[in-house]
mmCIF file of C-alpha atoms in Angstrom:
data_model
loop_
_atom_site.group_PDB
_atom_site.id
_atom_site.type_symbol
_atom_site.label_atom_id
_atom_site.label_comp_id
_atom_site.label_asym_id
_atom_site.label_seq_id
_atom_site.Cartn_x
_atom_site.Cartn_y
_atom_site.Cartn_z
ATOM 1 C CA MET A 1 67.216 121.781 118.146
ATOM 2 C CA ASN A 2 64.196 120.935 115.967
ATOM 3 C CA ASN A 3 60.730 120.639 117.495
ATOM 4 C CA PRO A 4 57.953 119.325 115.222
ATOM 5 C CA ILE A 5 54.558 120.588 116.319
ATOM 6 C CA THR A 6 52.267 118.554 114.125
ATOM 7 C CA ASP A 7 52.735 116.128 111.285
ATOM 8 C CA ALA A 8 49.145 115.165 110.493
ATOM 9 C CA PRO A 9 46.025 117.218 109.712
ATOM 10 C CA LEU A 10 43.264 117.364 112.292
ATOM 11 C CA THR A 11 40.221 115.378 111.150
ATOM 12 C CA LEU A 12 36.661 114.838 112.280
ATOM 13 C CA ARG A 13 37.805 111.452 113.607
ATOM 14 C CA ASP A 14 40.061 113.321 116.094
ATOM 15 C CA VAL A 15 37.073 115.393 117.241
ATOM 16 C CA ALA A 16 34.975 112.267 117.705
ATOM 17 C CA ALA A 17 37.707 110.592 119.760
ATOM 18 C CA ALA A 18 38.186 113.691 121.929
ATOM 19 C CA ALA A 19 34.447 113.944 122.571
ATOM 20 C CA GLY A 20 34.033 110.193 123.173
ATOM 21 C CA VAL A 21 31.387 109.789 120.478
ATOM 22 C CA SER A 22 31.115 107.962 117.161
ATOM 23 C CA LEU A 23 32.320 109.482 113.909
ATOM 24 C CA ALA A 24 28.737 109.626 112.643
ATOM 25 C CA THR A 25 27.597 111.528 115.732
ATOM 26 C CA ALA A 26 30.438 114.019 115.430
ATOM 27 C CA ASP A 27 29.582 114.500 111.750
ATOM 28 C CA ARG A 28 25.925 115.238 112.578
ATOM 29 C CA VAL A 29 26.858 117.820 115.236
ATOM 30 C CA VAL A 30 29.539 119.588 113.189
ATOM 31 C CA ASN A 31 27.277 119.800 110.149
ATOM 32 C CA GLY A 32 24.191 120.879 112.111
ATOM 33 C CA ARG A 33 22.035 117.809 111.454
ATOM 34 C CA PRO A 34 19.391 116.639 113.965
ATOM 35 C CA GLY A 35 19.275 113.446 115.992
ATOM 36 C CA VAL A 36 21.824 114.265 118.722
ATOM 37 C CA SER A 37 21.059 115.099 122.351
ATOM 38 C CA ALA A 38 21.992 118.529 123.708
ATOM 39 C CA LYS A 39 24.464 116.961 126.139
ATOM 40 C CA THR A 40 26.270 115.016 123.401
ATOM 41 C CA ALA A 41 26.262 118.017 121.056
ATOM 42 C CA ARG A 42 27.845 120.108 123.815
ATOM 43 C CA LYS A 43 30.645 117.529 124.224
ATOM 44 C CA VAL A 44 31.355 117.647 120.493
ATOM 45 C CA HIS A 45 31.365 121.452 120.394
ATOM 46 C CA GLU A 46 33.732 121.549 123.367
ATOM 47 C CA ALA A 47 36.085 119.135 121.575
ATOM 48 C CA VAL A 48 35.958 121.302 118.438
ATOM 49 C CA GLN A 49 36.911 124.372 120.488
ATOM 50 C CA ARG A 50 39.584 122.557 122.471
ATOM 51 C CA LEU A 51 41.262 121.121 119.372
ATOM 52 C CA GLY A 52 40.829 124.221 117.232
ATOM 53 C CA PHE A 53 39.082 122.188 114.516
ATOM 54 C CA ARG A 54 37.829 124.334 111.636
ATOM 55 C CA PRO A 55 35.660 122.163 109.381
ATOM 56 C CA LEU A 56 35.406 124.678 106.533
ATOM 57 C CA ALA A 57 39.141 125.354 106.500
ATOM 58 C CA ALA A 58 39.879 121.642 106.751
ATOM 59 C CA ALA A 59 37.481 120.817 103.947
ATOM 60 C CA ALA A 60 38.976 123.480 101.684
ATOM 61 C CA GLU A 61 42.520 122.211 102.241
ATOM 62 C CA LEU A 62 41.468 118.575 101.783
ATOM 63 C CA ALA A 63 39.712 119.517 98.548
ATOM 64 C CA ARG A 64 42.966 120.955 97.273
ATOM 65 C CA ALA A 65 44.695 117.698 98.342
ATOM 66 C CA ARG A 66 47.718 119.728 99.397
ATOM 67 C CA SER A 67 49.665 119.813 102.625
ATOM 68 C CA TRP A 68 52.308 122.311 103.694
ATOM 69 C CA ARG A 69 55.472 122.344 105.775
ATOM 70 C CA PHE A 70 56.529 125.454 107.699
ATOM 71 C CA ALA A 71 59.716 126.089 109.702
ATOM 72 C CA VAL A 72 59.986 128.700 112.450
ATOM 73 C CA ILE A 73 63.583 129.688 113.260
ATOM 74 C CA LEU A 74 64.039 131.121 116.754
ATOM 75 C CA PRO A 75 67.069 131.846 118.938
ATOM 76 C CA ARG A 76 68.412 129.084 121.132
ATOM 77 C CA GLY A 77 68.795 130.001 124.793
ATOM 78 C CA SER A 78 66.877 131.555 127.663
ATOM 79 C CA ASN A 79 65.224 134.511 125.893
ATOM 80 C CA ARG A 80 61.837 134.410 127.594
ATOM 81 C CA PHE A 81 60.060 136.486 124.962
ATOM 82 C CA MET A 82 61.171 134.124 122.202
ATOM 83 C CA MET A 83 60.102 131.185 124.344
ATOM 84 C CA ASP A 84 56.669 132.838 124.595
ATOM 85 C CA ILE A 85 56.506 133.044 120.804
ATOM 86 C CA ALA A 86 57.401 129.346 120.560
ATOM 87 C CA ASP A 87 54.710 128.469 123.116
ATOM 88 C CA ASN A 88 52.145 130.459 121.132
ATOM 89 C CA VAL A 89 53.147 128.704 117.916
ATOM 90 C CA ARG A 90 52.656 125.335 119.628
ATOM 91 C CA ALA A 91 49.283 126.484 120.948
ATOM 92 C CA GLN A 92 48.068 126.719 117.340
ATOM 93 C CA ALA A 93 48.585 123.026 116.647
ATOM 94 C CA GLY A 94 44.883 122.531 115.950
ATOM 95 C CA TRP A 95 44.768 125.480 113.550
ATOM 96 C CA PHE A 96 47.735 124.060 111.658
ATOM 97 C CA ARG A 97 46.311 120.538 111.514
ATOM 98 C CA ALA A 98 43.004 121.812 110.157
ATOM 99 C CA ARG A 99 44.908 123.301 107.220
ATOM 100 C CA ARG A 100 47.207 120.313 106.699
ATOM 101 C CA ILE A 101 50.251 122.276 107.861
ATOM 102 C CA ALA A 102 53.165 120.560 109.600
ATOM 103 C CA VAL A 103 55.266 123.006 111.614
ATOM 104 C CA GLU A 104 58.780 122.586 112.958
ATOM 105 C CA ILE A 105 60.452 124.986 115.400
ATOM 106 C CA VAL A 106 64.187 125.224 114.765
ATOM 107 C CA GLU A 107 66.377 126.733 117.482
ATOM 108 C CA THR A 108 69.813 128.054 116.566
ATOM 109 C CA ASP A 109 72.397 130.712 117.481
ATOM 110 C CA LEU A 110 70.966 133.784 115.805
ATOM 111 C CA PHE A 111 73.950 135.903 116.808
ATOM 112 C CA ASP A 112 76.192 133.800 114.543
ATOM 113 C CA PRO A 113 75.484 134.753 110.884
ATOM 114 C CA ASP A 114 77.359 131.715 109.530
ATOM 115 C CA ARG A 115 75.307 129.301 111.598
ATOM 116 C CA LEU A 116 72.017 131.029 110.827
ATOM 117 C CA ALA A 117 72.826 131.155 107.091
ATOM 118 C CA ALA A 118 73.633 127.428 107.132
ATOM 119 C CA GLU A 119 70.366 126.700 108.956
ATOM 120 C CA LEU A 120 68.420 128.638 106.327
ATOM 121 C CA ALA A 121 70.232 126.911 103.463
ATOM 122 C CA GLY A 122 69.327 123.532 104.958
ATOM 123 C CA LEU A 123 65.590 124.293 104.635
ATOM 124 C CA ALA A 124 65.605 124.218 100.821
ATOM 125 C CA GLY A 125 63.419 121.435 99.446
ATOM 126 C CA ARG A 126 62.104 120.485 102.885
ATOM 127 C CA PHE A 127 59.626 123.295 103.583
ATOM 128 C CA GLU A 128 57.207 125.518 101.673
ATOM 129 C CA GLY A 129 57.380 128.387 104.156
ATOM 130 C CA VAL A 130 59.724 129.733 106.822
ATOM 131 C CA ALA A 131 59.498 132.423 109.497
ATOM 132 C CA VAL A 132 62.856 133.577 110.808
ATOM 133 C CA VAL A 133 64.066 136.016 113.438
ATOM 134 C CA ALA A 134 66.586 137.562 111.085
ATOM 135 C CA LEU A 135 69.975 139.157 111.432
ATOM 136 C CA ASP A 136 70.375 142.080 109.034
ATOM 137 C CA HIS A 137 73.618 140.662 107.637
ATOM 138 C CA PRO A 138 74.794 140.077 104.041
ATOM 139 C CA ARG A 139 74.957 136.297 104.468
ATOM 140 C CA ILE A 140 71.451 136.159 105.917
ATOM 141 C CA ARG A 141 70.027 138.383 103.192
ATOM 142 C CA ALA A 142 71.646 136.151 100.561
ATOM 143 C CA ALA A 143 70.317 132.985 102.234
ATOM 144 C CA ILE A 144 66.783 134.427 102.332
ATOM 145 C CA ASP A 145 67.027 135.473 98.674
ATOM 146 C CA ASP A 146 68.118 131.960 97.697
ATOM 147 C CA LEU A 147 65.097 130.439 99.452
ATOM 148 C CA VAL A 148 62.690 132.853 97.773
ATOM 149 C CA GLU A 149 64.344 132.178 94.418
ATOM 150 C CA GLY A 150 63.683 128.491 95.023
ATOM 151 C CA GLY A 151 59.982 129.123 95.561
ATOM 152 C CA MET A 152 59.780 129.236 99.364
ATOM 153 C CA ALA A 153 57.620 131.762 101.205
ATOM 154 C CA VAL A 154 59.833 133.668 103.671
ATOM 155 C CA VAL A 155 58.579 135.865 106.500
ATOM 156 C CA THR A 156 60.817 137.709 108.944
ATOM 157 C CA LEU A 157 59.632 137.651 112.541
ATOM 158 C CA VAL A 158 60.314 140.288 115.247
ATOM 159 C CA SER A 159 63.598 141.373 113.573
ATOM 160 C CA ASP A 160 63.594 142.237 109.875
ATOM 161 C CA ALA A 161 65.971 142.022 106.915
ATOM 162 C CA PRO A 162 64.179 144.577 104.718
ATOM 163 C CA SER A 163 66.662 144.617 101.841
ATOM 164 C CA SER A 164 66.234 140.867 101.344
ATOM 165 C CA ARG A 165 63.507 139.400 99.138
ATOM 166 C CA ARG A 166 61.430 138.233 102.086
ATOM 167 C CA GLN A 167 57.724 138.632 101.325
ATOM 168 C CA HIS A 168 56.490 139.980 104.665
ATOM 169 C CA TYR A 169 57.658 141.205 108.068
ATOM 170 C CA VAL A 170 55.707 140.288 111.195
ATOM 171 C CA GLY A 171 56.535 142.568 114.101
ATOM 172 C CA ILE A 172 56.265 146.038 115.532
ATOM 173 C CA ASP A 173 57.641 149.300 114.154
ATOM 174 C CA ASN A 174 60.883 149.205 116.108
ATOM 175 C CA ILE A 175 61.858 152.817 115.407
ATOM 176 C CA ALA A 176 58.540 153.838 116.961
ATOM 177 C CA ALA A 177 59.256 151.498 119.882
ATOM 178 C CA GLY A 178 62.658 153.127 120.424
ATOM 179 C CA ARG A 179 61.174 156.600 120.198
ATOM 180 C CA THR A 180 58.571 155.578 122.763
ATOM 181 C CA ALA A 181 61.324 154.419 125.120
ATOM 182 C CA GLY A 182 63.196 157.703 124.538
ATOM 183 C CA SER A 183 60.102 159.722 125.368
ATOM 184 C CA LEU A 184 59.555 157.720 128.540
ATOM 185 C CA VAL A 185 63.144 158.236 129.709
ATOM 186 C CA GLY A 186 63.107 161.930 128.810
ATOM 187 C CA ARG A 187 59.798 162.638 130.484
ATOM 188 C CA PHE A 188 60.611 160.664 133.605
ATOM 189 C CA LEU A 189 63.942 162.458 134.000
ATOM 190 C CA CYS A 190 63.321 165.917 132.569
ATOM 191 C CA GLY A 191 59.604 166.492 132.942
ATOM 192 C CA PRO A 192 58.188 168.598 135.772
ATOM 193 C CA TRP A 193 58.105 165.572 138.077
ATOM 194 C CA GLY A 194 61.611 164.323 137.379
ATOM 195 C CA PRO A 195 63.913 167.268 138.193
ATOM 196 C CA ALA A 196 61.772 168.334 141.141
ATOM 197 C CA HIS A 197 63.126 165.327 143.008
ATOM 198 C CA ALA A 198 66.643 166.710 142.596
ATOM 199 C CA GLY A 199 65.669 170.281 143.388
ATOM 200 C CA LYS A 200 66.078 171.465 139.809
ATOM 201 C CA MET A 201 63.845 173.426 137.488
ATOM 202 C CA GLU A 202 62.150 171.711 134.584
ATOM 203 C CA GLY A 203 64.573 171.186 131.708
ATOM 204 C CA GLU A 204 67.701 171.478 133.880
ATOM 205 C CA ALA A 205 68.079 167.818 134.723
ATOM 206 C CA GLY A 206 70.912 166.135 132.860
ATOM 207 C CA GLY A 207 73.202 163.150 133.101
ATOM 208 C CA SER A 208 74.303 160.140 131.118
ATOM 209 C CA VAL A 209 72.019 157.462 129.669
ATOM 210 C CA GLY A 210 73.395 153.981 129.001
ATOM 211 C CA ILE A 211 72.144 151.573 126.350
ATOM 212 C CA VAL A 212 72.390 147.798 126.685
ATOM 213 C CA THR A 213 71.603 146.008 123.423
ATOM 214 C CA GLY A 214 71.587 142.457 122.122
ATOM 215 C CA SER A 215 73.499 142.816 118.872
ATOM 216 C CA ALA A 216 74.292 145.528 116.346
ATOM 217 C CA SER A 217 73.248 143.064 113.623
ATOM 218 C CA LEU A 218 69.713 142.589 114.922
ATOM 219 C CA ARG A 219 67.583 145.054 113.004
ATOM 220 C CA ASP A 220 64.976 145.395 115.756
ATOM 221 C CA HIS A 221 67.632 146.409 118.289
ATOM 222 C CA ALA A 222 69.355 148.769 115.831
ATOM 223 C CA GLU A 223 66.080 150.496 114.982
ATOM 224 C CA ARG A 224 65.163 150.843 118.648
ATOM 225 C CA ARG A 225 68.525 152.471 119.367
ATOM 226 C CA PHE A 226 68.035 154.808 116.413
ATOM 227 C CA GLY A 227 64.557 155.897 117.522
ATOM 228 C CA PHE A 228 65.690 156.284 121.133
ATOM 229 C CA GLY A 229 68.651 158.448 120.112
ATOM 230 C CA GLN A 230 66.449 160.571 117.856
ATOM 231 C CA VAL A 231 64.157 161.571 120.712
ATOM 232 C CA LEU A 232 66.976 162.304 123.159
ATOM 233 C CA ALA A 233 68.835 164.434 120.597
ATOM 234 C CA GLU A 234 65.721 166.329 119.506
ATOM 235 C CA GLU A 235 63.944 166.853 122.797
ATOM 236 C CA TYR A 236 66.356 166.178 125.676
ATOM 237 C CA PRO A 237 69.814 167.466 124.666
ATOM 238 C CA GLN A 238 70.770 167.796 128.331
ATOM 239 C CA LEU A 239 70.942 163.981 128.447
ATOM 240 C CA THR A 240 74.170 162.423 127.166
ATOM 241 C CA LEU A 241 73.714 159.130 125.347
ATOM 242 C CA LEU A 242 76.557 156.669 125.963
ATOM 243 C CA PRO A 243 77.772 154.259 123.251
ATOM 244 C CA PRO A 244 75.741 151.037 123.296
ATOM 245 C CA VAL A 245 77.174 147.893 124.868
ATOM 246 C CA GLU A 246 76.256 144.448 123.500
ATOM 247 C CA GLY A 247 75.124 141.727 125.892
ATOM 248 C CA ARG A 248 73.558 139.270 123.398
ATOM 249 C CA ASP A 249 70.373 139.238 125.528
ATOM 250 C CA ASP A 250 72.261 137.294 128.196
ATOM 251 C CA PRO A 251 71.644 138.261 131.865
ATOM 252 C CA GLU A 252 75.196 137.392 132.970
ATOM 253 C CA ARG A 253 76.783 139.476 130.224
ATOM 254 C CA ASN A 254 74.398 142.346 130.920
ATOM 255 C CA ARG A 255 75.233 142.285 134.613
ATOM 256 C CA GLU A 256 78.963 142.603 133.891
ATOM 257 C CA LEU A 257 78.387 145.339 131.325
ATOM 258 C CA VAL A 258 76.295 147.386 133.748
ATOM 259 C CA ARG A 259 78.813 146.884 136.548
ATOM 260 C CA ARG A 260 81.461 148.447 134.295
ATOM 261 C CA MET A 261 79.055 151.154 133.169
ATOM 262 C CA LEU A 262 78.374 152.148 136.766
ATOM 263 C CA ALA A 263 82.088 152.195 137.596
ATOM 264 C CA ASP A 264 82.979 154.280 134.530
ATOM 265 C CA THR A 265 80.030 156.711 134.566
ATOM 266 C CA PRO A 266 79.426 158.523 137.870
ATOM 267 C CA GLY A 267 76.710 160.671 136.252
ATOM 268 C CA LEU A 268 74.625 157.738 135.021
ATOM 269 C CA VAL A 269 70.915 158.528 135.457
ATOM 270 C CA ALA A 270 69.188 155.953 133.248
ATOM 271 C CA ILE A 271 69.648 152.661 131.397
ATOM 272 C CA TYR A 272 67.697 151.576 128.330
ATOM 273 C CA ASN A 273 67.745 147.864 127.489
ATOM 274 C CA THR A 274 66.713 147.206 123.875
ATOM 275 C CA GLY A 275 66.232 143.467 124.358
ATOM 276 C CA GLU A 276 66.260 140.629 126.878
ATOM 277 C CA GLY A 277 68.475 140.069 129.917
ATOM 278 C CA SER A 278 67.013 142.802 132.127
ATOM 279 C CA VAL A 279 67.490 140.555 135.170
ATOM 280 C CA GLY A 280 71.251 141.009 134.958
ATOM 281 C CA ILE A 281 70.869 144.789 134.805
ATOM 282 C CA GLY A 282 68.665 144.715 137.899
ATOM 283 C CA GLU A 283 71.200 142.556 139.759
ATOM 284 C CA ALA A 284 74.037 144.990 138.975
ATOM 285 C CA LEU A 285 71.970 147.927 140.216
ATOM 286 C CA ALA A 286 71.004 146.060 143.382
ATOM 287 C CA GLU A 287 74.644 145.194 144.113
ATOM 288 C CA ALA A 288 75.531 148.890 143.831
ATOM 289 C CA GLY A 289 72.594 149.976 145.998
ATOM 290 C CA LEU A 290 71.104 151.897 143.057
ATOM 291 C CA THR A 291 67.785 150.106 142.588
ATOM 292 C CA ARG A 292 65.076 152.730 141.908
ATOM 293 C CA ARG A 293 67.756 155.455 141.896
ATOM 294 C CA ILE A 294 68.739 154.862 138.276
ATOM 295 C CA LEU A 295 65.841 154.862 135.851
ATOM 296 C CA CYS A 296 65.431 151.682 133.803
ATOM 297 C CA VAL A 297 63.256 151.213 130.728
ATOM 298 C CA GLY A 298 63.199 147.902 128.865
ATOM 299 C CA HIS A 299 61.243 145.716 126.479
ATOM 300 C CA GLU A 300 58.749 142.851 126.668
ATOM 301 C CA LEU A 301 56.599 141.614 129.508
ATOM 302 C CA THR A 302 57.954 138.359 130.949
ATOM 303 C CA PRO A 303 57.727 136.873 134.447
ATOM 304 C CA ALA A 304 61.089 138.499 135.264
ATOM 305 C CA THR A 305 60.249 141.969 133.951
ATOM 306 C CA ARG A 306 56.854 141.784 135.647
ATOM 307 C CA ARG A 307 58.621 141.324 138.996
ATOM 308 C CA MET A 308 61.003 144.168 138.159
ATOM 309 C CA LEU A 309 58.090 146.489 137.386
ATOM 310 C CA LEU A 310 56.394 145.568 140.643
ATOM 311 C CA ASP A 311 59.489 146.170 142.792
ATOM 312 C CA GLY A 312 60.401 149.400 140.974
ATOM 313 C CA THR A 313 63.644 148.192 139.372
ATOM 314 C CA VAL A 314 62.123 148.937 135.950
ATOM 315 C CA ALA A 315 59.944 152.007 135.475
ATOM 316 C CA ALA A 316 58.328 151.029 132.161
ATOM 317 C CA LEU A 317 58.320 148.422 129.418
ATOM 318 C CA VAL A 318 57.778 148.908 125.698
ATOM 319 C CA ALA A 319 56.137 145.659 124.661
ATOM 320 C CA GLN A 320 54.611 143.624 121.855
ATOM 321 C CA ASP A 321 52.179 140.713 121.970
ATOM 322 C CA PRO A 322 53.940 137.379 121.243
ATOM 323 C CA GLY A 323 50.593 135.645 120.768
ATOM 324 C CA HIS A 324 49.506 138.111 118.095
ATOM 325 C CA GLU A 325 52.869 137.735 116.354
ATOM 326 C CA ALA A 326 52.693 133.926 116.364
ATOM 327 C CA ARG A 327 49.143 133.953 114.988
ATOM 328 C CA SER A 328 49.997 136.614 112.416
ATOM 329 C CA MET A 329 53.035 134.650 111.250
ATOM 330 C CA ALA A 330 50.865 131.565 110.744
ATOM 331 C CA ARG A 331 48.166 133.450 108.834
ATOM 332 C CA VAL A 332 50.661 135.294 106.635
ATOM 333 C CA LEU A 333 52.636 132.177 105.686
ATOM 334 C CA HIS A 334 49.407 130.320 104.943
ATOM 335 C CA ALA A 335 48.188 133.207 102.772
ATOM 336 C CA LEU A 336 51.480 133.307 100.888
ATOM 337 C CA VAL A 337 51.572 129.602 100.040
ATOM 338 C CA THR A 338 47.891 129.458 99.089
ATOM 339 C CA GLY A 339 47.764 132.744 97.181
ATOM 340 C CA GLN A 340 45.261 134.360 99.521
ATOM 341 C CA GLU A 341 45.123 138.035 100.465
ATOM 342 C CA ILE A 342 47.001 139.259 103.547
ATOM 343 C CA VAL A 343 44.737 141.489 105.641
ATOM 344 C CA ALA A 344 47.106 144.292 106.656
ATOM 345 C CA ALA A 345 44.906 145.670 109.448
ATOM 346 C CA GLN A 346 44.635 142.230 111.057
ATOM 347 C CA GLU A 347 48.395 141.715 110.962
ATOM 348 C CA HIS A 348 49.385 145.100 112.408
ATOM 349 C CA ILE A 349 51.304 144.542 115.673
ATOM 350 C CA ARG A 350 50.901 147.396 118.154
ATOM 351 C CA VAL A 351 53.577 148.963 120.332
ATOM 352 C CA GLN A 352 52.404 148.834 123.951
ATOM 353 C CA VAL A 353 53.577 150.760 127.025
ATOM 354 C CA ILE A 354 53.292 148.823 130.281
ATOM 355 C CA LEU A 355 53.707 150.391 133.711
ATOM 356 C CA ARG A 356 53.244 148.853 137.123
ATOM 357 C CA ASP A 357 49.774 150.436 137.196
ATOM 358 C CA ASN A 358 48.426 148.770 134.019
ATOM 359 C CA LEU A 359 50.004 145.335 134.255
ATOM 360 C CA PRO A 360 47.751 142.808 132.490
#
């Protein structure tokens, strides 16, 4: 599914229409010239803010007489976090128009490397820049390399393909995110507050920890599993890490996987979900009467995970800001196609820990 966001640059005429004033009046207000009442000027300024019009940026792009076409490739389906990224990309329509950028969101099956590779190949000659949630797979790396060879700016988003020729990655440090999740699980279970509940001394608590993941080919999920396993092996050897099970971020699949996990693992004490689909995990625990008795740590703040934090199904979330990622992706692609500098500090995406007590 392809969703164009904008196909024409935002102009001062758009601001004038939105404010209900003449083009000449809008021009006087935007350029700080006198002869306009305070009330009218306020209407124009409100329209500028509402539309995201940036006169200096627009003028610079118009002077270059160049427009750009960007594609954003996201997974098709019900992944709420990815839907939030798409919504935040759409929210920047004014920013894109001011820079003469037309943006198209392309939704595809990211778990199928053949389909994703074909989608990437189809972008050649149609776009100057692409942001893609990438599988770390030979076909995807080759498809990215072909696009870069053809002169396209390629940015990976959320999940990286670091051995490809992509020019930039926009996302969190996923090993750090996994280590953070491992520390949360270990401290909840094996810290002085965890074992006391079971009448054990600190450090004695043990049991099995399950991992539900989206796909072994998604680099972000693989790195989270790696970081999580590092912390458990180094600091909490009394916890036994089970082999990961793949649910493709689908709640129904995750529910079935956790049902089997519960049946096969009597000593299960915690579940770590590296991606989406936490609702299915919560449903399986509720069916078994184990809500709040088995520790759950997951990723990303969505309406569903917010409810699960509030009712205690999930103890903590390791999260990233989809708005920051969408804005960073836009800035980075624009910098790449125009030859501008990428400000690394501005584009750094932080790993956040969200508990019920600090819900935004």
